[in-house]
CSV table of C-alpha atoms in Angstrom, one decimal:
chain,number,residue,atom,x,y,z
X,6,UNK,CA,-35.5,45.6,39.3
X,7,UNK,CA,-33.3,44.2,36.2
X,8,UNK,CA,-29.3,43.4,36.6
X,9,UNK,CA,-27.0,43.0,33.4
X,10,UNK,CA,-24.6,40.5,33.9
X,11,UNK,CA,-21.7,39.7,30.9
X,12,UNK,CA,-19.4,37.3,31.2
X,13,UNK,CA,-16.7,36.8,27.8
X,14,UNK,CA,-15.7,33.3,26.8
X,15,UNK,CA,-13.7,31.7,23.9
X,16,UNK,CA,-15.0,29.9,21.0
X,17,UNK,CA,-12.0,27.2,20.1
X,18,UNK,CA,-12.4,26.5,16.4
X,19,UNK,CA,-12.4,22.4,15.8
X,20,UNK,CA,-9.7,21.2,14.2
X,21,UNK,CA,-9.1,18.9,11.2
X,22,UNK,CA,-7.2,15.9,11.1
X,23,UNK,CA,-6.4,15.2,7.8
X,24,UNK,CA,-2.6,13.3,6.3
X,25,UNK,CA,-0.7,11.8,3.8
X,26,UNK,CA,2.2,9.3,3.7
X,27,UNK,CA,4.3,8.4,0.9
X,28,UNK,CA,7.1,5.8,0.5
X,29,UNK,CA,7.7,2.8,-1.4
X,30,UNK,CA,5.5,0.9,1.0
X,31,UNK,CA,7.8,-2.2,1.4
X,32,UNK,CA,8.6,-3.5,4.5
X,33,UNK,CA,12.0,-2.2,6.1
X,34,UNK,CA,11.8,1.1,4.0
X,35,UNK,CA,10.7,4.4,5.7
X,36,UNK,CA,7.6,5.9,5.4
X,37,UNK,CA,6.8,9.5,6.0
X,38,UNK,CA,3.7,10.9,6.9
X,39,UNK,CA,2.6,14.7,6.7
X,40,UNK,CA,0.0,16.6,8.4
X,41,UNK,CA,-2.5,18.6,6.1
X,42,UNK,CA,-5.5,19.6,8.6
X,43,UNK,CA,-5.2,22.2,11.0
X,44,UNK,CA,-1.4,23.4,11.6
X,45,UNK,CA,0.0,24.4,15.4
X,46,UNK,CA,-2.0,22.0,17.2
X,47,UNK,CA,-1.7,19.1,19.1
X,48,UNK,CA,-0.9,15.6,17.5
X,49,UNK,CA,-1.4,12.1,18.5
X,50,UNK,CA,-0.9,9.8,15.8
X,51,UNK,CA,-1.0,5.8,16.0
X,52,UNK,CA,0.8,4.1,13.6
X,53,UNK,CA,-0.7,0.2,13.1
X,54,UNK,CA,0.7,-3.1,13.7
X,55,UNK,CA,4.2,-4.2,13.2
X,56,UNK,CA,5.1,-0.3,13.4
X,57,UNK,CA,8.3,1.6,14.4
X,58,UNK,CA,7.6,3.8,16.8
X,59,UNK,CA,4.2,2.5,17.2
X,60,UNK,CA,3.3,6.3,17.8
X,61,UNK,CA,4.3,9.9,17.5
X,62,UNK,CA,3.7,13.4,18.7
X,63,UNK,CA,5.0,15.2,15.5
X,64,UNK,CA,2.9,17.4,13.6
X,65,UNK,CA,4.8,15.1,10.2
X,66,UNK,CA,6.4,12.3,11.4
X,67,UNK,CA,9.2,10.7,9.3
X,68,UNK,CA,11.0,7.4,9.3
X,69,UNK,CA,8.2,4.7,10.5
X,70,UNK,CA,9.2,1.8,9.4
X,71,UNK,CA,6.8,-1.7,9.0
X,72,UNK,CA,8.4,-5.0,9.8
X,73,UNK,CA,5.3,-6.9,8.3
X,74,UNK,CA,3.4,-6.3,5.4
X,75,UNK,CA,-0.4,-5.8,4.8
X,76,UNK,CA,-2.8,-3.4,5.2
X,77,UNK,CA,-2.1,-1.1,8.6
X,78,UNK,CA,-4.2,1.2,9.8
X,79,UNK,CA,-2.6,4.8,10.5
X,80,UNK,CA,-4.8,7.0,12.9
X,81,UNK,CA,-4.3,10.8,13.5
X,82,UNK,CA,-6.1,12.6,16.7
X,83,UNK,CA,-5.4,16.5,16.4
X,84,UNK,CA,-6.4,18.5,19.0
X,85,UNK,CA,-6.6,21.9,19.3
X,86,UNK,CA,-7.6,23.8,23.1
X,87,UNK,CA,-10.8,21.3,24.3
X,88,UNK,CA,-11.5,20.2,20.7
X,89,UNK,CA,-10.4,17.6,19.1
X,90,UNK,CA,-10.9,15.7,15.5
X,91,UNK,CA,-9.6,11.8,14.0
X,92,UNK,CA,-9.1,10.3,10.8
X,93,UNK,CA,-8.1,6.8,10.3
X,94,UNK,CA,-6.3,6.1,6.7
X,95,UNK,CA,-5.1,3.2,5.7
X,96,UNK,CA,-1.8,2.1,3.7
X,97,UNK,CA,-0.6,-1.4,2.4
X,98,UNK,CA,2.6,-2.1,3.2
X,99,UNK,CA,4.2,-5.0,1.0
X,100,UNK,CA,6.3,-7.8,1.4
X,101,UNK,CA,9.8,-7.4,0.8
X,102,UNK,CA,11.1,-10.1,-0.8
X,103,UNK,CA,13.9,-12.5,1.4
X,104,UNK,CA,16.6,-13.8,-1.1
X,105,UNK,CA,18.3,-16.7,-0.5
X,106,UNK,CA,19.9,-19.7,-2.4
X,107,UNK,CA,22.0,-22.5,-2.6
X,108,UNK,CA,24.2,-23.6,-5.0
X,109,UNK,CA,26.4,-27.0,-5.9
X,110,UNK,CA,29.9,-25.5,-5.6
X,111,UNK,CA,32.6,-25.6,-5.5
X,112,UNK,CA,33.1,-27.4,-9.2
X,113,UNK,CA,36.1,-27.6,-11.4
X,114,UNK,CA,35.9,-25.0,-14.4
X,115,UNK,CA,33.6,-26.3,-17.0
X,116,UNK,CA,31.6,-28.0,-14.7
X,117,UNK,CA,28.1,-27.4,-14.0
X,118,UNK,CA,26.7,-25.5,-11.2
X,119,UNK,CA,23.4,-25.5,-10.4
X,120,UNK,CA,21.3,-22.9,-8.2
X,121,UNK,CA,18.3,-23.4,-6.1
X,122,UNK,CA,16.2,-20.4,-5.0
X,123,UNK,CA,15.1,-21.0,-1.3
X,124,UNK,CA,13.9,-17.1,-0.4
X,125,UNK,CA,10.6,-15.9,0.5
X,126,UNK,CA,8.3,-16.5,-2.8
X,127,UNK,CA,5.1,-15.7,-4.4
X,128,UNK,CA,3.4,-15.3,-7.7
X,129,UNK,CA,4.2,-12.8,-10.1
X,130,UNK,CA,8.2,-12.1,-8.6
X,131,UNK,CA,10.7,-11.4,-10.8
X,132,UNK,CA,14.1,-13.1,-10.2
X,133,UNK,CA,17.2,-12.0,-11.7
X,134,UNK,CA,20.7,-13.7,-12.0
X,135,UNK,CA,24.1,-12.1,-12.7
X,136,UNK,CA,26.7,-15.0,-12.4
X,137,UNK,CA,29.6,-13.3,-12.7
X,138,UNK,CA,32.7,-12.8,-14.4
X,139,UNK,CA,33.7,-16.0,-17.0
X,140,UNK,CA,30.1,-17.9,-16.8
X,141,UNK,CA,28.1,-19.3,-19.8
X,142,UNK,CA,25.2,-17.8,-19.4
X,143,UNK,CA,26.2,-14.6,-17.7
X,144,UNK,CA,22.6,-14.0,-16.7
X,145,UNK,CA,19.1,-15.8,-16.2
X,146,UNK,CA,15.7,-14.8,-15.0
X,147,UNK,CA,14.6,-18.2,-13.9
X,148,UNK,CA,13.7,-19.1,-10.5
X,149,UNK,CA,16.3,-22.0,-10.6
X,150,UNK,CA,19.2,-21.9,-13.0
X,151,UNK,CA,20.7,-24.9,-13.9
X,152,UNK,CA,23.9,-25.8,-16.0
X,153,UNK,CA,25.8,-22.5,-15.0
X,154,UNK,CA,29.5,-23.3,-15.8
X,155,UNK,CA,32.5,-21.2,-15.3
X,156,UNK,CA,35.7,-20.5,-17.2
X,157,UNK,CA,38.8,-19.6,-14.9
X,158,UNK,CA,39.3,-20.9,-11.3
X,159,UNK,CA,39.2,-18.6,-8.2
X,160,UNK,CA,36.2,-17.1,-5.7
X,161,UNK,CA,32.9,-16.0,-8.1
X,162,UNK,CA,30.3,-13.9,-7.2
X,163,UNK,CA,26.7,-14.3,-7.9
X,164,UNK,CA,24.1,-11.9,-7.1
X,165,UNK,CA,20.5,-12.7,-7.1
X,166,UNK,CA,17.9,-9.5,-7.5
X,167,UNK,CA,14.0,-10.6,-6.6
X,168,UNK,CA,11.3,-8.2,-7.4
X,169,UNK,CA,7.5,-8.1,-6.4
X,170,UNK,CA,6.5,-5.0,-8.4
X,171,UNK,CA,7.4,-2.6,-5.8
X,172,UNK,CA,10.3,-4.2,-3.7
X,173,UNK,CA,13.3,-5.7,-4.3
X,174,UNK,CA,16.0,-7.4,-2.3
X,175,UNK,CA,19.4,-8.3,-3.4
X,176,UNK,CA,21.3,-11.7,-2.2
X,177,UNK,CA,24.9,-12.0,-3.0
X,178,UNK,CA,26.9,-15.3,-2.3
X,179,UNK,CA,30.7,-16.4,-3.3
X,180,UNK,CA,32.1,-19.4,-3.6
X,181,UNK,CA,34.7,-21.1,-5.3
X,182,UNK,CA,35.9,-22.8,-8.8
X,183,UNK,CA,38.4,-25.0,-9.0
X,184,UNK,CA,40.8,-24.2,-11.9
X,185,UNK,CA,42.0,-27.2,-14.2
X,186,UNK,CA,45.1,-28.5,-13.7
X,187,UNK,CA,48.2,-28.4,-16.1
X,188,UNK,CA,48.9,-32.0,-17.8
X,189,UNK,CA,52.5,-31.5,-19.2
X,190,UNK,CA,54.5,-34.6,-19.9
């Protein structure tokens, strides 16, 4: 005796997990990643330390922004039915620069006023001065300016612009020159 038996079953084809990102890659600015494996599937992705959100569900996630710099590793698990597929990429996320300085102000007009850069630093940044409206030199690209003086009283602005390549940051800080006063006798 001989029985046929048939039984029909699926075949779920295995996905690929595949991405890109692109951004500026500084910290604080967003990233965006796309998917370009297999399309209406399920996605799991893991984003790397210092990370916001840590994770996503998105087929292209945008907006993940890094807090700290370095190199993070980004991990995408697409699944699609019982089968699933990863890829782990990495990214370097850098630094963006912290401006901050101090200053000797207020002076009278003519005086000299000095700046102190007191940021976050490291080799190869760029720093760039704009000292506002009536100061000799209007400009500088030294870490620490010295001898800035002012013509006119009243609240100045300064603005400081550090680079590292890729980032920038801008600090601006006002204070306030004393105008001369008046000798008439």
């Amino acid at each position: 005796c001989s029985e046929v038996a048939t039984a029909a079953f699926t075949i779920n084809q295995t996905p690929v997990a595949s991405f890109t990102s692109n951004s500026s890659y500084c910290t604080g600015d967003s990233v965006d990643f796309q998917n370009t494996g297999t399309t209406v599937a399920l996605y799991s992705w893991d984003f790397g330390s210092g990370a916001t959100p840590a994770v996503d569900t998105t087929e292209n996630p945008q907006d993940v922004v890094y807090s700290t710099g370095g190199i993070k590793s980004v991990k995408l698990v697409t699944t699609l039915g019982s089968c699933l597929d990863s890829v782990t990429n990495t990214i370097n996320i850098t630094q963006t620069p912290a401006p901050s300085f101090t200053h000797n102000a207020p002076q009278c007009e003519g005086a000299a006023v000095n700046f102190t850069y007191i940021g976050t630093s490291d080799t190869n940044w760029t720093y760039v001065w704009d000292f506002g409206v009536g100061a000799t030199p209007n400009s500088s690209t030294m870490k620490n300016p010295q001898g800035v003086m002012y013509m006119g009283g009243g609240n100045k602005t300064v603005l400081l612009t550090v680079t590292n390549g890729l980032c920038s940051e801008v600090a601006e800080v006002s204070f306030s020159i004393n105008a001369l006063p008046l000798a008439n006798a």
